[in-house]
Amino acid sequence: MRKTHRKIVIGALLCGCALFTLYGASRIAERAEKGALPVTLTDLDNEKPVIIIDAGHGEST
């Protein structure tokens, strides 16, 4: 009985933490400029590639 109670409480705590994380992520997405999202919230199939131009002196590694 005690083990079952502990599992239920731990499951409820983990669920609460997950919901709190999703709520926080949605708030970050709302406040982001120009639809910018943290990398973990993006879908790679729909994102435009970012091109970085190397400003080196011809010896790019």
XYZ file of C-alpha atoms in Angstrom, residues 42-49:
8
model
C 11.350 24.069 -33.419
C 10.542 21.527 -36.085
C 13.525 21.036 -38.391
C 11.320 20.260 -41.400
C 9.692 23.706 -41.385
C 12.641 25.922 -40.462
C 14.639 27.954 -42.957
C 18.388 27.254 -42.908
